[in-house]
Amino acid sequence: MKTPTQEEIRLQEALTHKAHWRRWGPYLSDRQWGTVREDYSPNGNAWDYFTHDQARSRAYRWGEDGIFGISDNHQRLCFAIALWNGEDSIIKERIFGLTGSEGNHGEDVKEYYFYLDSTPTHSYMKALYKYPHAAFPYLQLVTENQRRSRREPEFELLDTGVFDDNRYFDIFVEYAKDSAEDILIQIKVTNRGTEAKTLHLLPTIWFRNTWSWNGDTNKPTLKEVKSYNGYNIIEASHPTLGKKWLYCQEATEILFTENETNYQRLFDYPNTSAYVKDGINDYIVHNQKAAVNPDKFGTKASANYILTVGAGETKIIKLRLGDVSDFVEPLGKDFDAIFFKRQKEADEFYQRITPYPLSEDMRNVQRQAFAGMLWSKQFYHYILEDWLKGDRNTPPPPSERQNGRNQEWFHLYNEDILSMPDKWEYPWFAAWDLAFHTIPLAMIDPDFAKYQLDVLTREWYMHPNGQIPAYEWQFSDVNPPVHAWATWRIYKIEQKIYGRTDRQFLERVFQKLMLNFTWWVNRKDARGNNVFQGGFLGLDNIGVFDRSAALPTGGHLDQSDGTSWMGMYCLNMLAIALELAKTNPVYEDIATKFFEHFLYIADAMNKIGEMEASLWNESDGFYYDVLHLSERQITLKVRSMVGLIPLFAIETIEPETLKMLPGFKKRLEWFIQNRPDLRQNVACMETRGMGARRLLAIVSRDKLRSILQKMLDESEFFSPYGIRALSRFHAEHPYTFDVNGCQFRVDYEPAESSSDLFGGNSNWRGPIWFPVNFLLIESLQKFHYYLGDDFKVECPTGSGKMMTLWEVASELSQRLTRIFLQNSSGQRPAYGGKQKFQNDPYWRDLILFHEYFHGDNGAGIGASHQTGWTGLVAKLIQQFSEYEAQYLEPKLENNQEAIVIV
């Protein structure tokens, strides 16, 4: 075992409670306004009820937002930066973007900011914000995007010209912890323009407002306690957090106000406090001297630094937040040494994670992917009972709330640090996103990754009926059941990288997933025939119809993806049960239960010659959804990801496992001998493959060849940058379906969606999505694990080049990674035609991990910071460096599962 790095030692100290290294982190949201939590409207229109314009003046109920902010793990005390360039109509306290109704492709952040580095304990963090010299074009961004149609591109901040001639500031924000409670803060301001400019830099500290809602008399306080030559001190006193002190490099002035709503401005109603949330804004922008407290105390405070920064010049401001009241030299000579040490330790930690050969470009992409994952942690607070009933000191919520959104989730009590898909566009947990987040997180912080899945299955999250909450806009929506898969992968990743086996975690989550599996069987298999109707299953607008709504045709839809997800779920639970059975024989019976259930699902997927239409279409060699009407069944021949998801349902069983578990082996062999009706529709159950393994899969060897012929065809699914969600075949052959004079249509759309189905900026009709591509890579690896080097397919289809499935998986992985890497011309496909990103030395090495990618050219689309599941690229790079970069073959012997390392 290698000597642990200092960061690994900190992680161990956090786990054993020797030091609370996780107490402080980047837990502020990038957007709290416009969320369901803050919506107390009668109609549930969250975007309009709490707007960006209101955010500077209105106290939040459930959380806080800020630019590159940090807080404690209960978000009592917060710190972030604010800025004013002398031109804006408001100080820049939070990231701006368009609401769902304002953007021509839904909600859309309209700023440029980058998460550059972070360690898992946040002992070191770095981020960059680009702030224009000119007035920020808020109105222009809104009006131009509202003018544009869904078939036109989005109007971006770069398009306004405010960054022309490099007329902007680069604001670098860095944090370094000297101890768990001692945080050093360094802010570097660089003027990229050609003439000197003045900037107000406003590092801000404040308390989350917890006192206005229920009459809490224990109100916290901030006050200036000392002012020495060279620095000022703000004391923060909180009833449960205790006292903290913010040491500030000498400022022009220290400004105080209250984090309380400005009722006068918003509602023309008298304020309850003389000083309100936007007091510092009004003092700076409008020179309203009475807007801040002259007695220098309150619940929100900013140090005002008025910096004149010359062309190309950099100025540095230092601060320190900690629990020591009497630092002699808080910003002295040890300050820079601590930063240097933490940066060096961060380098050592990531070198330990990826010690294999890797280009600097790939290492940069991976490092920023990890940074995005870690910066996207957020304090998520939402207590449904309180939200539904309202607070004692506020007007009661409208009566419509009792029968509106999420009212059936009265038990839900969320107050945790969770991994967000994107802290601006999706600042709320999403169940199936979160499962994918845990894979790269498990590489660097397996305990945090495990906690994400553990808490999601606890009784204060999971519904009493067993459903896992989807996301705050509608907790009852149905996401793909990928949590057993993620649980198993975390267990194996931790075992491989760190040599640890956490069976307690495996068993605890498995037990709760049993409840969730039962919910799926009881609620989503409407006719009890092992064919599932799961709704849209996170794939938004992929189908002919809105699959979460009543069908315009009547009848019901048998979903190839819903049924396949459940086949995958069965096999994931089977794999976990077999592992647990090695030390507890009780789990042999449970493993048998999932084995048998999988057989029934696979049989239902592949039935041929029955009265009803099969999900497998023999003539096309592909899986489709089937629409059931009263007198007939219609196969909906849309070549989409729906027909590839059956590949995910695959698991191998080792002979050594069967030898250890005689009860399970006996039951398996009984089925092989006595249920040929089921066996005929299950792939290779009794065939002995490489190393005498057993294979369980929905897709047989022949079906696999047929599916891969389409999937690897570059005129269909196989893009230069991954697998498209919809075949390019539909570009010239759109699928149409006529109902009562209305035509429903599915076209190939490689970029933004032209449909408002499900709204937002989601599109599964052509672009490339990382989560499903990642599962395809793993499935191909598993098939290769069983079939070996003798099984080859043409890749790409029609090329004449034959590849093993391991080689196909590697090719797909490299195409996905290629999205972010500079090509031979020095261009990154992810940035498409954005020349600033492609060519400018101050932009070209900054990486954004978008929600999804153009199906033909790889350009990033949708949420620009959805490092969540797009952060999976860090795992792909890890695999490349371990195998392809060293020209090593994966191991295929001795009961090793190292091959399936994705």
mmCIF file of C-alpha atoms in Angstrom, residues 349-358 363 366 370 443 874 877-878 881-882:
data_model
loop_
_atom_site.group_PDB
_atom_site.id
_atom_site.type_symbol
_atom_site.label_atom_id
_atom_site.label_comp_id
_atom_site.label_asym_id
_atom_site.label_seq_id
_atom_site.Cartn_x
_atom_site.Cartn_y
_atom_site.Cartn_z
ATOM 1 C CA PHE A 349 -3.354 13.761 -4.505
ATOM 2 C CA TYR A 350 -4.429 13.835 -8.142
ATOM 3 C CA GLN A 351 -1.166 12.267 -9.244
ATOM 4 C CA ARG A 352 -1.965 9.436 -6.830
ATOM 5 C CA ILE A 353 -5.433 9.043 -8.356
ATOM 6 C CA THR A 354 -4.094 8.951 -11.932
ATOM 7 C CA PRO A 355 -0.433 7.851 -11.767
ATOM 8 C CA TYR A 356 -0.396 6.557 -15.349
ATOM 9 C CA PRO A 357 0.962 8.296 -18.482
ATOM 10 C CA LEU A 358 -1.313 11.111 -19.579
ATOM 11 C CA ARG A 363 -4.770 15.785 -17.227
ATOM 12 C CA GLN A 366 -9.688 15.505 -15.848
ATOM 13 C CA PHE A 370 -13.064 16.707 -10.704
ATOM 14 C CA MET A 443 -12.514 7.797 -7.329
ATOM 15 C CA ALA A 874 -12.813 11.890 -15.595
ATOM 16 C CA ILE A 877 -9.663 9.412 -18.907
ATOM 17 C CA GLN A 878 -8.631 7.290 -15.936
ATOM 18 C CA SER A 881 -4.465 6.194 -18.923
ATOM 19 C CA GLU A 882 -4.510 2.802 -17.192
#
